[in-house]
Amino acid sequence: MRTEYIEAVLALVELVPPGTALAYGDVAELLGSGGPRQVGHAMSHYGSQVAWWRILKANGQGPEGHEAEALRHYLREGTPLLGNHDAFLRTGEGKWRVDLMAARWAPGEDDFDRIDAIAEQLEGRLHRLSVADDEMSV
């Protein structure tokens, strides 16, 4: 996976405010590049320095293997949840998920300006890297 894509994913994730979330596919759509799998790969391998818990599967499930830690973040941030998260905290049993319909981040105009800048930079960097360096290409 290209470093430029990973950096763009992480830059976009840093814009997602506390108490909100996006699906992997939302991130790819906002970037205009890649898809849910590419975003998931970037997050699972390189996302530990950003608010990784705010980026989820489309069904709202917490990141696999990190559900308990993610749930603590969601509760602290006031992220809308569905299911029995109290039982999960007490016993490790019980199903819960983020209410992605209620929690989905709706970027404002300033946010879209930042997102567009990230996407444009990504597109420019990927295009520049994909042009042959044979002194014959334009």
Short mmCIF file of N, CA, C and O in Angstrom, two decimals:
data_model
loop_
_atom_site.label_atom_id
_atom_site.label_comp_id
_atom_site.label_asym_id
_atom_site.label_seq_id
_atom_site.Cartn_x
_atom_site.Cartn_y
_atom_site.Cartn_z
N MET A 1 0.85 -1.18 0.00
CA MET A 1 0.00 0.00 0.00
C MET A 1 0.89 1.24 0.00
O MET A 1 1.88 1.30 0.72
N ARG A 2 0.51 2.20 -0.79
CA ARG A 2 1.31 3.40 -0.93
C ARG A 2 1.25 4.29 0.31
O ARG A 2 0.19 4.49 0.89
N THR A 3 2.39 4.81 0.68
CA THR A 3 2.51 5.69 1.83
C THR A 3 1.59 6.90 1.69
O THR A 3 0.99 7.35 2.66
N GLU A 4 1.45 7.42 0.47
CA GLU A 4 0.61 8.60 0.23
C GLU A 4 -0.84 8.33 0.60
O GLU A 4 -1.51 9.19 1.17
N TYR A 5 -1.31 7.13 0.30
CA TYR A 5 -2.69 6.78 0.63
C TYR A 5 -2.86 6.67 2.15
O TYR A 5 -3.83 7.19 2.72
N ILE A 6 -1.94 6.01 2.79
CA ILE A 6 -1.99 5.85 4.24
C ILE A 6 -1.99 7.22 4.92
O ILE A 6 -2.80 7.47 5.82
N GLU A 7 -1.12 8.10 4.48
CA GLU A 7 -1.05 9.44 5.07
C GLU A 7 -2.37 10.20 4.87
O GLU A 7 -2.82 10.90 5.78
N ALA A 8 -2.99 10.04 3.71
CA ALA A 8 -4.27 10.72 3.45
C ALA A 8 -5.37 10.17 4.35
O ALA A 8 -6.17 10.93 4.91
N VAL A 9 -5.42 8.85 4.50
CA VAL A 9 -6.42 8.23 5.39
C VAL A 9 -6.25 8.76 6.80
O VAL A 9 -7.22 9.20 7.45
N LEU A 10 -5.03 8.76 7.30
CA LEU A 10 -4.78 9.19 8.68
C LEU A 10 -5.08 10.68 8.85
O LEU A 10 -5.63 11.09 9.88
N ALA A 11 -4.79 11.49 7.85
CA ALA A 11 -5.09 12.93 7.93
C ALA A 11 -6.60 13.15 7.98
O ALA A 11 -7.08 14.00 8.75
N LEU A 12 -7.34 12.38 7.22
CA LEU A 12 -8.80 12.52 7.24
C LEU A 12 -9.36 12.06 8.59
O LEU A 12 -10.23 12.71 9.17
N VAL A 13 -8.85 10.96 9.11
CA VAL A 13 -9.31 10.44 10.40
C VAL A 13 -9.11 11.47 11.50
O VAL A 13 -9.94 11.61 12.39
N GLU A 14 -8.04 12.23 11.41
CA GLU A 14 -7.77 13.25 12.43
C GLU A 14 -8.83 14.35 12.44
O GLU A 14 -8.98 15.06 13.43
N LEU A 15 -9.59 14.48 11.36
CA LEU A 15 -10.64 15.50 11.29
C LEU A 15 -11.94 15.05 11.96
O LEU A 15 -12.78 15.88 12.29
N VAL A 16 -12.13 13.75 12.16
CA VAL A 16 -13.38 13.21 12.70
C VAL A 16 -13.47 13.58 14.18
O VAL A 16 -12.62 13.19 14.98
N PRO A 17 -14.50 14.35 14.56
CA PRO A 17 -14.59 14.82 15.95
C PRO A 17 -15.03 13.74 16.94
O PRO A 17 -15.65 12.75 16.55
N PRO A 18 -14.73 13.95 18.21
CA PRO A 18 -15.18 13.02 19.26
C PRO A 18 -16.70 12.86 19.22
O PRO A 18 -17.43 13.81 18.93
N GLY A 19 -17.15 11.65 19.52
CA GLY A 19 -18.57 11.37 19.56
C GLY A 19 -19.18 11.06 18.21
O GLY A 19 -20.38 10.79 18.11
N THR A 20 -18.37 11.10 17.16
CA THR A 20 -18.85 10.79 15.82
C THR A 20 -18.02 9.65 15.25
O THR A 20 -16.99 9.27 15.81
N ALA A 21 -18.46 9.11 14.11
CA ALA A 21 -17.77 8.00 13.50
C ALA A 21 -18.03 8.00 12.00
O ALA A 21 -18.96 8.65 11.52
N LEU A 22 -17.20 7.25 11.30
CA LEU A 22 -17.37 7.02 9.87
C LEU A 22 -17.13 5.54 9.60
O LEU A 22 -16.37 4.89 10.32
N ALA A 23 -17.74 5.04 8.55
CA ALA A 23 -17.44 3.70 8.07
C ALA A 23 -16.20 3.77 7.19
O ALA A 23 -15.87 4.82 6.64
N TYR A 24 -15.52 2.65 7.05
CA TYR A 24 -14.34 2.60 6.18
C TYR A 24 -14.68 3.13 4.79
O TYR A 24 -13.91 3.88 4.21
N GLY A 25 -15.83 2.72 4.27
CA GLY A 25 -16.24 3.17 2.94
C GLY A 25 -16.48 4.67 2.87
O GLY A 25 -16.24 5.28 1.83
N ASP A 26 -16.93 5.27 3.98
CA ASP A 26 -17.12 6.73 4.01
C ASP A 26 -15.79 7.44 3.82
O ASP A 26 -15.70 8.44 3.10
N VAL A 27 -14.75 6.93 4.46
CA VAL A 27 -13.42 7.54 4.36
C VAL A 27 -12.94 7.46 2.92
O VAL A 27 -12.47 8.45 2.35
N ALA A 28 -13.08 6.29 2.30
CA ALA A 28 -12.65 6.12 0.90
C ALA A 28 -13.43 7.06 -0.02
O ALA A 28 -12.84 7.69 -0.91
N GLU A 29 -14.73 7.18 0.22
CA GLU A 29 -15.55 8.06 -0.60
C GLU A 29 -15.12 9.52 -0.45
O GLU A 29 -15.03 10.25 -1.43
N LEU A 30 -14.88 9.95 0.77
CA LEU A 30 -14.45 11.33 0.99
C LEU A 30 -13.10 11.61 0.34
O LEU A 30 -12.87 12.71 -0.17
N LEU A 31 -12.22 10.61 0.32
CA LEU A 31 -10.92 10.78 -0.32
C LEU A 31 -11.01 10.67 -1.84
O LEU A 31 -10.12 11.13 -2.54
N GLY A 32 -12.08 10.03 -2.31
CA GLY A 32 -12.21 9.81 -3.75
C GLY A 32 -11.21 8.79 -4.25
O GLY A 32 -10.85 8.79 -5.43
N SER A 33 -10.78 7.88 -3.37
CA SER A 33 -9.77 6.91 -3.75
C SER A 33 -9.88 5.68 -2.85
O SER A 33 -10.19 5.79 -1.67
N GLY A 34 -9.59 4.54 -3.43
CA GLY A 34 -9.60 3.30 -2.66
C GLY A 34 -11.00 2.85 -2.33
O GLY A 34 -11.98 3.31 -2.91
N GLY A 35 -11.09 1.95 -1.38
CA GLY A 35 -12.37 1.42 -0.93
C GLY A 35 -12.27 1.03 0.54
O GLY A 35 -11.23 1.26 1.18
N PRO A 36 -13.33 0.43 1.06
CA PRO A 36 -13.33 0.05 2.48
C PRO A 36 -12.16 -0.84 2.88
O PRO A 36 -11.58 -0.66 3.95
N ARG A 37 -11.79 -1.76 2.05
CA ARG A 37 -10.69 -2.68 2.40
C ARG A 37 -9.36 -1.93 2.50
O ARG A 37 -8.55 -2.22 3.38
N GLN A 38 -9.13 -1.00 1.58
CA GLN A 38 -7.88 -0.25 1.63
C GLN A 38 -7.82 0.62 2.88
O GLN A 38 -6.79 0.72 3.54
N VAL A 39 -8.95 1.25 3.21
CA VAL A 39 -8.99 2.08 4.42
C VAL A 39 -8.81 1.19 5.65
O VAL A 39 -8.04 1.54 6.56
N GLY A 40 -9.49 0.05 5.68
CA GLY A 40 -9.34 -0.88 6.80
C GLY A 40 -7.91 -1.36 6.96
O GLY A 40 -7.39 -1.44 8.08
N HIS A 41 -7.25 -1.64 5.85
CA HIS A 41 -5.85 -2.07 5.90
C HIS A 41 -4.97 -0.94 6.46
O HIS A 41 -4.13 -1.18 7.34
N ALA A 42 -5.17 0.26 5.96
CA ALA A 42 -4.39 1.40 6.45
C ALA A 42 -4.61 1.60 7.95
O ALA A 42 -3.65 1.81 8.70
N MET A 43 -5.86 1.52 8.39
CA MET A 43 -6.16 1.73 9.81
C MET A 43 -5.59 0.61 10.68
O MET A 43 -5.05 0.87 11.75
N SER A 44 -5.72 -0.63 10.22
CA SER A 44 -5.27 -1.74 11.07
C SER A 44 -3.75 -1.79 11.19
O SER A 44 -3.23 -2.25 12.21
N HIS A 45 -3.04 -1.31 10.19
CA HIS A 45 -1.58 -1.36 10.24
C HIS A 45 -0.91 -0.06 10.69
O HIS A 45 0.20 -0.08 11.21
N TYR A 46 -1.59 1.07 10.47
CA TYR A 46 -0.94 2.36 10.71
C TYR A 46 -1.78 3.34 11.54
O TYR A 46 -1.34 4.45 11.77
N GLY A 47 -2.95 2.93 11.98
CA GLY A 47 -3.88 3.86 12.61
C GLY A 47 -3.77 4.05 14.10
O GLY A 47 -4.58 4.75 14.71
N SER A 48 -2.77 3.47 14.73
CA SER A 48 -2.70 3.53 16.20
C SER A 48 -2.44 4.92 16.75
O SER A 48 -2.70 5.18 17.92
N GLN A 49 -1.95 5.83 15.93
CA GLN A 49 -1.63 7.19 16.40
C GLN A 49 -2.79 8.16 16.21
O GLN A 49 -2.67 9.34 16.55
N VAL A 50 -3.90 7.70 15.63
CA VAL A 50 -5.08 8.55 15.44
C VAL A 50 -6.27 7.91 16.16
O VAL A 50 -6.14 6.83 16.74
N ALA A 51 -7.41 8.55 16.13
CA ALA A 51 -8.60 8.05 16.82
C ALA A 51 -9.21 6.89 16.02
O ALA A 51 -10.27 7.01 15.41
N TRP A 52 -8.54 5.76 16.04
CA TRP A 52 -8.91 4.58 15.25
C TRP A 52 -10.32 4.08 15.55
O TRP A 52 -10.97 3.51 14.69
N TRP A 53 -10.81 4.28 16.76
CA TRP A 53 -12.12 3.78 17.16
C TRP A 53 -13.25 4.52 16.44
O TRP A 53 -14.38 4.04 16.43
N ARG A 54 -12.96 5.64 15.83
CA ARG A 54 -13.99 6.41 15.12
C ARG A 54 -14.23 5.92 13.69
O ARG A 54 -15.12 6.42 13.02
N ILE A 55 -13.44 4.96 13.25
CA ILE A 55 -13.59 4.42 11.90
C ILE A 55 -13.98 2.95 12.03
O ILE A 55 -13.25 2.16 12.63
N LEU A 56 -15.15 2.61 11.46
CA LEU A 56 -15.77 1.31 11.72
C LEU A 56 -16.21 0.60 10.45
O LEU A 56 -16.28 1.20 9.38
N LYS A 57 -16.61 -0.63 10.64
CA LYS A 57 -17.33 -1.34 9.58
C LYS A 57 -18.68 -0.65 9.41
O LYS A 57 -19.18 0.01 10.33
N ALA A 58 -19.29 -0.84 8.27
CA ALA A 58 -20.57 -0.19 7.97
C ALA A 58 -21.69 -0.61 8.92
O ALA A 58 -22.67 0.11 9.09
N ASN A 59 -21.55 -1.75 9.59
CA ASN A 59 -22.59 -2.19 10.52
C ASN A 59 -22.42 -1.60 11.92
O ASN A 59 -23.21 -1.88 12.81
N GLY A 60 -21.37 -0.81 12.14
CA GLY A 60 -21.17 -0.15 13.42
C GLY A 60 -20.42 -0.96 14.46
O GLY A 60 -20.24 -0.50 15.59
N GLN A 61 -19.97 -2.15 14.11
CA GLN A 61 -19.23 -2.96 15.07
C GLN A 61 -17.88 -2.32 15.39
O GLN A 61 -17.22 -1.78 14.50
N GLY A 62 -17.49 -2.44 16.65
CA GLY A 62 -16.19 -1.94 17.07
C GLY A 62 -15.08 -2.73 16.40
O GLY A 62 -15.29 -3.87 15.97
N PRO A 63 -13.90 -2.13 16.30
CA PRO A 63 -12.78 -2.81 15.65
C PRO A 63 -12.49 -4.16 16.31
O PRO A 63 -12.32 -4.24 17.53
N GLU A 64 -12.43 -5.19 15.49
CA GLU A 64 -12.24 -6.55 15.97
C GLU A 64 -10.97 -6.67 16.82
O GLU A 64 -9.91 -6.21 16.43
N GLY A 65 -11.14 -7.29 17.99
CA GLY A 65 -10.03 -7.47 18.90
C GLY A 65 -9.79 -6.27 19.82
O GLY A 65 -9.00 -6.35 20.74
N HIS A 66 -10.46 -5.17 19.53
CA HIS A 66 -10.29 -3.95 20.32
C HIS A 66 -11.62 -3.41 20.82
O HIS A 66 -11.73 -2.23 21.16
N GLU A 67 -12.63 -4.28 20.88
CA GLU A 67 -13.98 -3.85 21.23
C GLU A 67 -14.05 -3.19 22.59
O GLU A 67 -14.69 -2.14 22.74
N ALA A 68 -13.42 -3.77 23.60
CA ALA A 68 -13.51 -3.22 24.96
C ALA A 68 -12.86 -1.84 25.03
O ALA A 68 -13.43 -0.90 25.60
N GLU A 69 -11.69 -1.70 24.45
CA GLU A 69 -11.00 -0.41 24.47
C GLU A 69 -11.79 0.63 23.67
O GLU A 69 -11.94 1.77 24.10
N ALA A 70 -12.31 0.21 22.52
CA ALA A 70 -13.11 1.12 21.70
C ALA A 70 -14.36 1.56 22.45
O ALA A 70 -14.71 2.75 22.45
N LEU A 71 -15.02 0.62 23.13
CA LEU A 71 -16.23 0.94 23.87
C LEU A 71 -15.95 1.99 24.95
O LEU A 71 -16.75 2.91 25.14
N ARG A 72 -14.84 1.88 25.62
CA ARG A 72 -14.49 2.89 26.63
C ARG A 72 -14.35 4.28 25.98
O ARG A 72 -14.79 5.28 26.53
N HIS A 73 -13.74 4.33 24.80
CA HIS A 73 -13.64 5.60 24.08
C HIS A 73 -15.02 6.12 23.71
O HIS A 73 -15.32 7.31 23.88
N TYR A 74 -15.89 5.25 23.19
CA TYR A 74 -17.23 5.67 22.79
C TYR A 74 -18.02 6.24 23.96
O TYR A 74 -18.68 7.27 23.84
N LEU A 75 -17.93 5.57 25.09
CA LEU A 75 -18.66 6.04 26.27
C LEU A 75 -18.11 7.38 26.77
O LEU A 75 -18.87 8.28 27.11
N ARG A 76 -16.81 7.52 26.78
CA ARG A 76 -16.19 8.77 27.21
C ARG A 76 -16.57 9.92 26.28
O ARG A 76 -16.77 11.05 26.72
N GLU A 77 -16.66 9.64 24.97
CA GLU A 77 -16.95 10.69 23.99
C GLU A 77 -18.45 10.91 23.78
O GLU A 77 -18.83 11.84 23.08
N GLY A 78 -19.29 10.05 24.34
CA GLY A 78 -20.72 10.19 24.15
C GLY A 78 -21.20 9.75 22.78
O GLY A 78 -22.21 10.25 22.27
N THR A 79 -20.51 8.80 22.18
CA THR A 79 -20.89 8.27 20.88
C THR A 79 -22.18 7.47 21.02
O THR A 79 -22.28 6.62 21.91
N PRO A 80 -23.18 7.70 20.16
CA PRO A 80 -24.43 6.93 20.24
C PRO A 80 -24.18 5.44 20.01
O PRO A 80 -23.48 5.05 19.07
N LEU A 81 -24.75 4.62 20.90
CA LEU A 81 -24.57 3.17 20.85
C LEU A 81 -25.91 2.46 20.81
O LEU A 81 -26.91 3.00 21.29
N LEU A 82 -25.89 1.25 20.31
CA LEU A 82 -27.04 0.36 20.32
C LEU A 82 -26.65 -0.94 21.01
O LEU A 82 -25.48 -1.33 20.98
N GLY A 83 -27.61 -1.60 21.63
CA GLY A 83 -27.35 -2.90 22.24
C GLY A 83 -27.00 -2.80 23.70
O GLY A 83 -27.17 -1.77 24.34
N ASN A 84 -26.48 -3.91 24.21
CA ASN A 84 -26.23 -4.05 25.64
C ASN A 84 -24.75 -3.87 25.96
O ASN A 84 -24.05 -4.81 26.32
N HIS A 85 -24.29 -2.64 25.87
CA HIS A 85 -22.88 -2.38 26.15
C HIS A 85 -22.56 -2.49 27.63
O HIS A 85 -21.42 -2.78 28.00
N ASP A 86 -23.54 -2.26 28.51
CA ASP A 86 -23.29 -2.39 29.96
C ASP A 86 -22.90 -3.82 30.32
O ASP A 86 -21.95 -4.04 31.07
N ALA A 87 -23.62 -4.79 29.77
CA ALA A 87 -23.31 -6.19 30.03
C ALA A 87 -21.94 -6.53 29.48
O ALA A 87 -21.17 -7.27 30.11
N PHE A 88 -21.61 -6.00 28.33
CA PHE A 88 -20.30 -6.26 27.75
C PHE A 88 -19.18 -5.75 28.67
O PHE A 88 -18.18 -6.42 28.86
N LEU A 89 -19.38 -4.57 29.23
CA LEU A 89 -18.37 -4.01 30.14
C LEU A 89 -18.23 -4.85 31.41
O LEU A 89 -17.13 -5.03 31.93
N ARG A 90 -19.37 -5.33 31.93
CA ARG A 90 -19.35 -6.10 33.17
C ARG A 90 -18.79 -7.50 32.97
O ARG A 90 -18.01 -7.98 33.79
N THR A 91 -19.22 -8.17 31.91
CA THR A 91 -18.94 -9.60 31.78
C THR A 91 -18.19 -9.98 30.51
O THR A 91 -17.77 -11.13 30.38
N GLY A 92 -18.09 -9.07 29.57
CA GLY A 92 -17.52 -9.43 28.27
C GLY A 92 -18.53 -10.08 27.36
O GLY A 92 -18.24 -10.45 26.23
N GLU A 93 -19.75 -10.22 27.86
CA GLU A 93 -20.85 -10.80 27.09
C GLU A 93 -21.79 -9.66 26.70
O GLU A 93 -21.81 -8.62 27.32
N GLY A 94 -22.57 -9.89 25.71
CA GLY A 94 -23.54 -8.88 25.29
C GLY A 94 -23.11 -8.24 23.99
O GLY A 94 -21.94 -7.96 23.77
N LYS A 95 -24.08 -8.05 23.13
CA LYS A 95 -23.79 -7.46 21.83
C LYS A 95 -24.13 -5.98 21.85
O LYS A 95 -25.11 -5.57 22.44
N TRP A 96 -23.29 -5.21 21.19
CA TRP A 96 -23.49 -3.77 21.07
C TRP A 96 -22.80 -3.31 19.79
O TRP A 96 -22.01 -4.04 19.20
N ARG A 97 -23.12 -2.11 19.39
CA ARG A 97 -22.45 -1.50 18.24
C ARG A 97 -22.69 -0.01 18.28
O ARG A 97 -23.56 0.48 19.01
N VAL A 98 -21.92 0.72 17.51
CA VAL A 98 -22.12 2.16 17.37
C VAL A 98 -23.37 2.36 16.50
O VAL A 98 -23.55 1.67 15.50
N ASP A 99 -24.22 3.27 16.91
CA ASP A 99 -25.38 3.65 16.10
C ASP A 99 -24.87 4.57 15.00
O ASP A 99 -24.85 5.79 15.15
N LEU A 100 -24.42 3.99 13.92
CA LEU A 100 -23.76 4.76 12.86
C LEU A 100 -24.72 5.74 12.19
O LEU A 100 -24.28 6.80 11.72
N MET A 101 -26.00 5.44 12.19
CA MET A 101 -26.96 6.40 11.63
C MET A 101 -26.95 7.70 12.44
O MET A 101 -27.03 8.78 11.89
N ALA A 102 -26.86 7.58 13.75
CA ALA A 102 -26.86 8.77 14.62
C ALA A 102 -25.46 9.36 14.79
O ALA A 102 -25.32 10.57 14.96
N ALA A 103 -24.44 8.51 14.73
CA ALA A 103 -23.07 8.96 15.02
C ALA A 103 -22.30 9.41 13.79
O ALA A 103 -21.25 10.03 13.93
N ARG A 104 -22.81 9.10 12.61
CA ARG A 104 -22.03 9.40 11.39
C ARG A 104 -21.71 10.89 11.32
O ARG A 104 -22.56 11.75 11.44
N TRP A 105 -20.43 11.18 11.12
CA TRP A 105 -19.95 12.55 11.03
C TRP A 105 -20.46 13.21 9.76
O TRP A 105 -20.34 12.66 8.68
N ALA A 106 -21.02 14.39 9.94
CA ALA A 106 -21.48 15.21 8.81
C ALA A 106 -20.54 16.41 8.72
O ALA A 106 -20.70 17.39 9.45
N PRO A 107 -19.53 16.34 7.85
CA PRO A 107 -18.57 17.43 7.76
C PRO A 107 -19.24 18.75 7.39
O PRO A 107 -20.17 18.77 6.60
N GLY A 108 -18.74 19.83 7.98
CA GLY A 108 -19.20 21.16 7.63
C GLY A 108 -18.39 21.71 6.46
O GLY A 108 -17.49 21.05 5.94
N GLU A 109 -18.69 22.94 6.08
CA GLU A 109 -18.03 23.55 4.93
C GLU A 109 -16.51 23.62 5.13
O GLU A 109 -15.74 23.29 4.22
N ASP A 110 -16.07 24.05 6.31
CA ASP A 110 -14.63 24.12 6.59
C ASP A 110 -13.99 22.74 6.54
O ASP A 110 -12.87 22.57 6.06
N ASP A 111 -14.73 21.74 7.07
CA ASP A 111 -14.23 20.37 7.04
C ASP A 111 -14.06 19.90 5.60
O ASP A 111 -13.05 19.28 5.25
N PHE A 112 -15.05 20.22 4.75
CA PHE A 112 -14.95 19.80 3.36
C PHE A 112 -13.78 20.47 2.66
O PHE A 112 -13.14 19.87 1.79
N ASP A 113 -13.49 21.69 3.03
CA ASP A 113 -12.31 22.35 2.46
C ASP A 113 -11.04 21.57 2.82
O ASP A 113 -10.16 21.36 1.98
N ARG A 114 -10.94 21.15 4.07
CA ARG A 114 -9.77 20.37 4.51
C ARG A 114 -9.73 19.00 3.83
O ARG A 114 -8.66 18.54 3.40
N ILE A 115 -10.90 18.36 3.75
CA ILE A 115 -10.99 17.05 3.09
C ILE A 115 -10.59 17.17 1.62
O ILE A 115 -9.82 16.35 1.11
N ASP A 116 -11.11 18.19 0.96
CA ASP A 116 -10.76 18.40 -0.46
C ASP A 116 -9.26 18.61 -0.62
O ASP A 116 -8.66 18.10 -1.57
N ALA A 117 -8.65 19.35 0.29
CA ALA A 117 -7.20 19.58 0.21
C ALA A 117 -6.44 18.27 0.37
O ALA A 117 -5.47 18.01 -0.36
N ILE A 118 -6.88 17.42 1.29
CA ILE A 118 -6.24 16.11 1.50
C ILE A 118 -6.40 15.26 0.25
O ILE A 118 -5.44 14.65 -0.24
N ALA A 119 -7.62 15.22 -0.30
CA ALA A 119 -7.89 14.40 -1.49
C ALA A 119 -7.12 14.91 -2.70
O ALA A 119 -6.58 14.11 -3.47
N GLU A 120 -7.05 16.22 -2.87
CA GLU A 120 -6.31 16.78 -4.01
C GLU A 120 -4.82 16.49 -3.89
O GLU A 120 -4.16 16.18 -4.88
N GLN A 121 -4.30 16.61 -2.69
CA GLN A 121 -2.88 16.31 -2.49
C GLN A 121 -2.62 14.84 -2.79
O GLN A 121 -1.63 14.50 -3.45
N LEU A 122 -3.50 13.96 -2.33
CA LEU A 122 -3.35 12.53 -2.60
C LEU A 122 -3.38 12.27 -4.10
O LEU A 122 -2.51 11.58 -4.63
N GLU A 123 -4.36 12.83 -4.77
CA GLU A 123 -4.48 12.61 -6.21
C GLU A 123 -3.23 13.10 -6.95
O GLU A 123 -2.70 12.41 -7.82
N GLY A 124 -2.75 14.28 -6.59
CA GLY A 124 -1.55 14.82 -7.22
C GLY A 124 -0.33 13.95 -6.97
O GLY A 124 0.46 13.70 -7.88
N ARG A 125 -0.19 13.47 -5.75
CA ARG A 125 0.97 12.65 -5.41
C ARG A 125 0.90 11.29 -6.11
O ARG A 125 1.91 10.79 -6.60
N LEU A 126 -0.30 10.70 -6.17
CA LEU A 126 -0.43 9.41 -6.83
C LEU A 126 -0.21 9.55 -8.33
O LEU A 126 0.42 8.71 -8.96
N HIS A 127 -0.73 10.62 -8.92
CA HIS A 127 -0.56 10.84 -10.36
C HIS A 127 0.91 11.06 -10.69
O HIS A 127 1.44 10.48 -11.63
N ARG A 128 1.57 11.88 -9.90
CA ARG A 128 2.98 12.17 -10.14
C ARG A 128 3.81 10.89 -10.03
O ARG A 128 4.72 10.67 -10.82
N LEU A 129 3.46 10.02 -9.11
CA LEU A 129 4.20 8.79 -8.94
C LEU A 129 3.93 7.78 -10.03
O LEU A 129 4.75 6.92 -10.30
N SER A 130 2.76 7.89 -10.66
CA SER A 130 2.42 6.89 -11.66
C SER A 130 2.87 7.26 -13.07
O SER A 130 2.77 6.47 -13.97
N VAL A 131 3.39 8.46 -13.26
CA VAL A 131 3.89 8.86 -14.57
C VAL A 131 5.29 8.32 -14.75
O VAL A 131 6.14 8.42 -13.88
N ALA A 132 5.51 7.72 -15.90
CA ALA A 132 6.83 7.14 -16.18
C ALA A 132 7.90 8.23 -16.20
O ALA A 132 7.67 9.32 -16.68
N ASP A 133 9.04 7.92 -15.67
CA ASP A 133 10.15 8.85 -15.65
C ASP A 133 11.12 8.48 -16.78
O ASP A 133 12.26 8.10 -16.56
N ASP A 134 10.62 8.57 -18.02
CA ASP A 134 11.42 8.15 -19.17
C ASP A 134 11.80 9.32 -20.06
O ASP A 134 12.29 9.14 -21.16
N GLU A 135 11.55 10.54 -19.59
CA GLU A 135 11.84 11.78 -20.29
C GLU A 135 11.07 11.91 -21.61
O GLU A 135 11.34 12.77 -22.41
N MET A 136 10.13 10.99 -21.81
CA MET A 136 9.31 11.06 -23.02
C MET A 136 7.86 11.35 -22.67
O MET A 136 7.08 11.75 -23.52
N SER A 137 7.47 11.11 -21.42
CA SER A 137 6.10 11.34 -20.98
C SER A 137 5.90 12.79 -20.66
O SER A 137 6.82 13.49 -20.26
N VAL A 138 4.67 13.23 -20.81
CA VAL A 138 4.33 14.61 -20.52
C VAL A 138 3.67 14.71 -19.18
O VAL A 138 2.96 13.90 -18.75
#
